[in-house]
Short mmCIF file of N, CA and C in Angstrom, two decimals:
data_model
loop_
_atom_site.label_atom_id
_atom_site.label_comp_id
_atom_site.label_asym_id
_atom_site.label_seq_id
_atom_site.Cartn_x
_atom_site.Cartn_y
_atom_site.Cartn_z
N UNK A 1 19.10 15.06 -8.91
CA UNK A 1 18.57 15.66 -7.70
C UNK A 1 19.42 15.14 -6.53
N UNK A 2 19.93 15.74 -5.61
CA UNK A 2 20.78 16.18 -4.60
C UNK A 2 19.62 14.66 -3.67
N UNK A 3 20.56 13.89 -3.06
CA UNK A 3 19.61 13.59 -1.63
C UNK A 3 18.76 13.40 -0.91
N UNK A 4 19.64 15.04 -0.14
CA UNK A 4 18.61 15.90 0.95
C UNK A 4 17.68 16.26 -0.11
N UNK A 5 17.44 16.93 -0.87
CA UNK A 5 16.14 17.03 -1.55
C UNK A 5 15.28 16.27 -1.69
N UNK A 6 15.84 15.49 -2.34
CA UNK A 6 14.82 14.29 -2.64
C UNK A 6 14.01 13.69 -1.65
N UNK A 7 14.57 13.83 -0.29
CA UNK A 7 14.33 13.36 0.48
C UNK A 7 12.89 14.30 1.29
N UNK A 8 13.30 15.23 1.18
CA UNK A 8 12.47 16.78 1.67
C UNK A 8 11.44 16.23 0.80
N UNK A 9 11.60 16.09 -0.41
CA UNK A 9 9.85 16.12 -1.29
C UNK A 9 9.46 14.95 -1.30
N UNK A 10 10.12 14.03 -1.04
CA UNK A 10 9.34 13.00 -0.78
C UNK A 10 8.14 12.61 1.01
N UNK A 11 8.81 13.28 1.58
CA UNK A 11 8.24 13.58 2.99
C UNK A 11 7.00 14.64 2.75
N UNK A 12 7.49 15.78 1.78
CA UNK A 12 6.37 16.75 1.61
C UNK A 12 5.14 16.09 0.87
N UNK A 13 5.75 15.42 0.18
CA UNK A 13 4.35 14.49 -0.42
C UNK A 13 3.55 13.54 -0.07
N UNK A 14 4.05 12.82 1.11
CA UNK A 14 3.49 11.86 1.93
C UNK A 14 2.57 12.47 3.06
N UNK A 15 2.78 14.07 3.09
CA UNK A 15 1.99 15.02 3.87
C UNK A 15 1.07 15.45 3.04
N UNK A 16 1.32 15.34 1.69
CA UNK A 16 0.62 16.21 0.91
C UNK A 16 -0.96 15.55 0.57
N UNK A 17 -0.23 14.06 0.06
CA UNK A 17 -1.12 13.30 -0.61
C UNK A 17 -2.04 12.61 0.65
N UNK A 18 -1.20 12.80 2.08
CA UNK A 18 -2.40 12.65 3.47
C UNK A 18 -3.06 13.52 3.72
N UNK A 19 -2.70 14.59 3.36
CA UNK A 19 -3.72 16.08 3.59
C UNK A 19 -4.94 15.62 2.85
N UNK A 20 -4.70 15.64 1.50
CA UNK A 20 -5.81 14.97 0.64
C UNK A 20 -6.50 14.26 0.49
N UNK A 21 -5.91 12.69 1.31
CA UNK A 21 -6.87 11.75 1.27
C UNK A 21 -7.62 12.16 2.57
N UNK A 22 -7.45 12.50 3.55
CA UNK A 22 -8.51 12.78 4.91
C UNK A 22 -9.34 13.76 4.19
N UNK A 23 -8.85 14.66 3.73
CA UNK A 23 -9.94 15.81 3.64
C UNK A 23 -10.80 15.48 2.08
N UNK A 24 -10.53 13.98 1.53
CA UNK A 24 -11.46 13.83 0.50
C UNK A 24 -12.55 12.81 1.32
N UNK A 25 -11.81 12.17 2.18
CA UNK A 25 -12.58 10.77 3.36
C UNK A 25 -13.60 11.81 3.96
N UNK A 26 -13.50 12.67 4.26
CA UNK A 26 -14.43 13.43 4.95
C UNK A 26 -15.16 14.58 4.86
N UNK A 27 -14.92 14.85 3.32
CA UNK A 27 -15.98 15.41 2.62
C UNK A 27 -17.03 14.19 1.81
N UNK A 28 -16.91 12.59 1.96
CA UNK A 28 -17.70 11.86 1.23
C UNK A 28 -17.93 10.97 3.07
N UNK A 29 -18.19 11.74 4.20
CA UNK A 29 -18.11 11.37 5.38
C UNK A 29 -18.02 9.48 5.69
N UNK A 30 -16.36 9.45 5.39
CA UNK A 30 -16.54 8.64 5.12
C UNK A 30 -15.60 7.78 6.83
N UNK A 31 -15.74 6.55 7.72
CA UNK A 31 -14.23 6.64 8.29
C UNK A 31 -13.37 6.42 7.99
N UNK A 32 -12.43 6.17 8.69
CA UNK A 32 -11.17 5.76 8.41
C UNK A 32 -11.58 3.79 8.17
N UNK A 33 -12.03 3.20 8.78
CA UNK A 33 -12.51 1.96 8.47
C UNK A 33 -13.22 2.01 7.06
N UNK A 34 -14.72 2.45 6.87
CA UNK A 34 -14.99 2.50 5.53
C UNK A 34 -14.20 2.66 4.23
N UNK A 35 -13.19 4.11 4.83
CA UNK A 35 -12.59 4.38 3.56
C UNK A 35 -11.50 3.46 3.32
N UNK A 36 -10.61 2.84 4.39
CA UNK A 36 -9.59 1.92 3.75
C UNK A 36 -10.53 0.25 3.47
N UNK A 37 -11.64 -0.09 4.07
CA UNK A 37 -12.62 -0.81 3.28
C UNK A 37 -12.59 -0.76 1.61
N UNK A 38 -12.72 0.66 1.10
CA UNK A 38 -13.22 0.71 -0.31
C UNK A 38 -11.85 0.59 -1.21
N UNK A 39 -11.34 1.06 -0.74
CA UNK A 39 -9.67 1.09 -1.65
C UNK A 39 -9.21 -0.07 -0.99
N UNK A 40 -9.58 -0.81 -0.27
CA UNK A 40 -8.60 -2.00 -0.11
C UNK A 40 -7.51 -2.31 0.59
N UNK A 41 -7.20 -1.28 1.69
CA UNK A 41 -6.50 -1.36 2.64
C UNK A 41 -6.71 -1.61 3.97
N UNK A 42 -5.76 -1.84 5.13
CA UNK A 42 -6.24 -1.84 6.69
C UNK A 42 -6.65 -0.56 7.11
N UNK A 43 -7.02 -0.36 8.09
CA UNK A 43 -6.94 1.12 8.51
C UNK A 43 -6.16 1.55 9.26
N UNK A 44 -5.06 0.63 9.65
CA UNK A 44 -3.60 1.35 9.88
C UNK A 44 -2.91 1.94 8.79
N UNK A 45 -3.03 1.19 7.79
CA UNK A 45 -2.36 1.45 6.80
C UNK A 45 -2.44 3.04 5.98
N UNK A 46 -3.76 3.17 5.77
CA UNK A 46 -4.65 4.10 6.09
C UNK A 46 -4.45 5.45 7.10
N UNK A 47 -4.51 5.27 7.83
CA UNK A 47 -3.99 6.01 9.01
C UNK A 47 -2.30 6.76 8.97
N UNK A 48 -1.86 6.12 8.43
CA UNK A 48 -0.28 6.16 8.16
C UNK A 48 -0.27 6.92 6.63
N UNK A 49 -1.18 6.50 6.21
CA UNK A 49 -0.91 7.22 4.86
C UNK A 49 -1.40 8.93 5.25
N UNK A 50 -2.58 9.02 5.86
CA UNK A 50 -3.38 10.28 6.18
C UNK A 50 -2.48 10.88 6.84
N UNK A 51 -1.42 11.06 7.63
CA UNK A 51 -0.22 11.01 9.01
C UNK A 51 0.42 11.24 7.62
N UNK A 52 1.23 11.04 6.46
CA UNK A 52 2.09 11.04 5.87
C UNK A 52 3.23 10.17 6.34
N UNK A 53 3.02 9.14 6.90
CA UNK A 53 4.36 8.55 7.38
C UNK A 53 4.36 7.36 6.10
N UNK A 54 3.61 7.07 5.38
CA UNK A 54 3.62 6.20 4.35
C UNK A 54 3.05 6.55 3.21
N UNK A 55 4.27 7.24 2.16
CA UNK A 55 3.44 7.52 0.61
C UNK A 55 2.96 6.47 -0.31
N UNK A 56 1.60 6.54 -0.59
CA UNK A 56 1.10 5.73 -1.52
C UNK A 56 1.85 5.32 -2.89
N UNK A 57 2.16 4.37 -3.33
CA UNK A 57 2.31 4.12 -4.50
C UNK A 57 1.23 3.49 -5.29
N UNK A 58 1.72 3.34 -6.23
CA UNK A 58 1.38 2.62 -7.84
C UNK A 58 0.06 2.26 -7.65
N UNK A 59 -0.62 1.40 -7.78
CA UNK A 59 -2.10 0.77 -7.72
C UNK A 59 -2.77 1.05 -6.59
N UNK A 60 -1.74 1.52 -5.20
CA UNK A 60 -2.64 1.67 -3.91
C UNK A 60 -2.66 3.29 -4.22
N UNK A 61 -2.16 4.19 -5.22
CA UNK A 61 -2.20 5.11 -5.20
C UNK A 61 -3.51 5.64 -5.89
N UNK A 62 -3.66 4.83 -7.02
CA UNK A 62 -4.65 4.88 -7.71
C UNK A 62 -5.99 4.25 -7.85
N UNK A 63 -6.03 3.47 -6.86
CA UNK A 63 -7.61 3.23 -5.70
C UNK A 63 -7.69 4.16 -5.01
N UNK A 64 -6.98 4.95 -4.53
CA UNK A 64 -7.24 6.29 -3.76
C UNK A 64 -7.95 7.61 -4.67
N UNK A 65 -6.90 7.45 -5.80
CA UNK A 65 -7.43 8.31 -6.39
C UNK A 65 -8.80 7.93 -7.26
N UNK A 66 -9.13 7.14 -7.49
CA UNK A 66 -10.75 6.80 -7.60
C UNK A 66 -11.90 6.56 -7.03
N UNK A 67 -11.29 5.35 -6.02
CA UNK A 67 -12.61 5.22 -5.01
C UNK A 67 -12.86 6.55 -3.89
N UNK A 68 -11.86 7.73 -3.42
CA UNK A 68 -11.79 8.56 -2.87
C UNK A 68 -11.92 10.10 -3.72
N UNK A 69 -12.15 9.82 -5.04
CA UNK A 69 -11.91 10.87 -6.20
C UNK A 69 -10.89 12.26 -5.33
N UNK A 70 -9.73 11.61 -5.27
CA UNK A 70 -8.36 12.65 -4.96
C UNK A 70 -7.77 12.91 -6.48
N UNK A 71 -7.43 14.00 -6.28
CA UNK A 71 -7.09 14.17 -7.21
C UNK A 71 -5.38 15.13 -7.32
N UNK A 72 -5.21 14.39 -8.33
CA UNK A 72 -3.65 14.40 -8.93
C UNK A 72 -3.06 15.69 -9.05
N UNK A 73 -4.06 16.33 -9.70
CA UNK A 73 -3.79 17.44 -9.71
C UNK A 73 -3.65 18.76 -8.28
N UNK A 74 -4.76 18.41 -7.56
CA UNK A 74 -4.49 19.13 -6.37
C UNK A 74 -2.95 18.80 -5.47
N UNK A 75 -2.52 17.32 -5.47
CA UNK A 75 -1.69 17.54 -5.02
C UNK A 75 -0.54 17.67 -5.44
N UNK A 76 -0.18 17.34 -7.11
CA UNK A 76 0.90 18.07 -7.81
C UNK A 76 1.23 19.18 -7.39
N UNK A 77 0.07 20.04 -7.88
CA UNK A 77 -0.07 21.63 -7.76
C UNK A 77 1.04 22.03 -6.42
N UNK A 78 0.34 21.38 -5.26
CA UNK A 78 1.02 21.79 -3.79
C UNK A 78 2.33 21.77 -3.75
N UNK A 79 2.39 20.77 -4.63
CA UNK A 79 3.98 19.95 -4.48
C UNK A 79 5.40 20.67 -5.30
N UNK A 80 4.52 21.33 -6.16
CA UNK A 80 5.09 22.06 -7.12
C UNK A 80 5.76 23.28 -6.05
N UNK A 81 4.39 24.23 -5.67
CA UNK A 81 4.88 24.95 -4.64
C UNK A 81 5.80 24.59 -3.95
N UNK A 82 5.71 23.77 -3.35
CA UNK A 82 6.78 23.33 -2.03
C UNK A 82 7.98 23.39 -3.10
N UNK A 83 8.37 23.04 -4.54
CA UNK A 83 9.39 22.61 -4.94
C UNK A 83 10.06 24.00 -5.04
N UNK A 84 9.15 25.13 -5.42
CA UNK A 84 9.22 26.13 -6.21
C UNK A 84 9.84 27.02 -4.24
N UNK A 85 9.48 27.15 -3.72
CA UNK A 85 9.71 27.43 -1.98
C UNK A 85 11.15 27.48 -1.84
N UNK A 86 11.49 25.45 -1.69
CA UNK A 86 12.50 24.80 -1.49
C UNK A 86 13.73 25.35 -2.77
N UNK A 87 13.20 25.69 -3.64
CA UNK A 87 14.74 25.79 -4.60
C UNK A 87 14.85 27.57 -4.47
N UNK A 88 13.86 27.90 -3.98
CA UNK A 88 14.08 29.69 -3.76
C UNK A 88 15.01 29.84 -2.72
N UNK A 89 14.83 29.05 -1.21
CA UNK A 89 15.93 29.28 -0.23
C UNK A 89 16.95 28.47 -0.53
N UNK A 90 17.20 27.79 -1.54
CA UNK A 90 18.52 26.47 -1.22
C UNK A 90 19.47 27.30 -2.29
#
C-alpha cells in the first residue's frame, strides 16, 4: 500500500471509529467523563479519540469495544466503503 493511502485510511478510521464511539456514549447516555471512566481513560484522551485525532489501538481499542459495545463490524463496514470510494477515483 502506497503512503498517501495509507495515510488517508488511517485518518478515515480515526473518524470512523470516533463517529462510533460518541454515538455508542450517547445512546447508553453516557459523558464524556463517565465513559472514559469505564474503559479506563482521561477524558481528553477520550475526546481526541471521538474528534478522530487519536486512533484507538490494541487493548484501549477493545475496552471500547466492550464496555461501550462498539462494534467492529459497523466500523469495518464504513471503512471498507471509504476503501472501495478511494480506489474508484485513484
Amino acid at each position: 500500500m502506497d503512503e498517501r493511502k495509507e495515510e488517508f485510511l488511517n485518518a478515515m478510521l480515526g473518524n470512523i471509529i470516533g463517529k462510533q464511539i460518541r454515538k455508542s456514549r450517547i445512546k447508553w447516555d453516557l459523558t464524556q467523563e463517565q465513559a472514559a471512566e469505564l474503559i479506563g481513560c482521561s477524558t481528553e484522551h477520550l475526546g481526541r479519540m471521538e474528534r478522530g485525532e487519536q486512533v484507538p489501538k490494541g487493548l484501549m481499542l477493545s475496552l471500547i469495544q466492550l464496555k461501550l459495545q462498539v462494534s467492529a463490524e459497523d466500523y469495518l463496514r464504513e471503512l471498507n466503503d471509504v476503501l472501495i470510494k478511494y480506489e474508484q477515483n485513484n
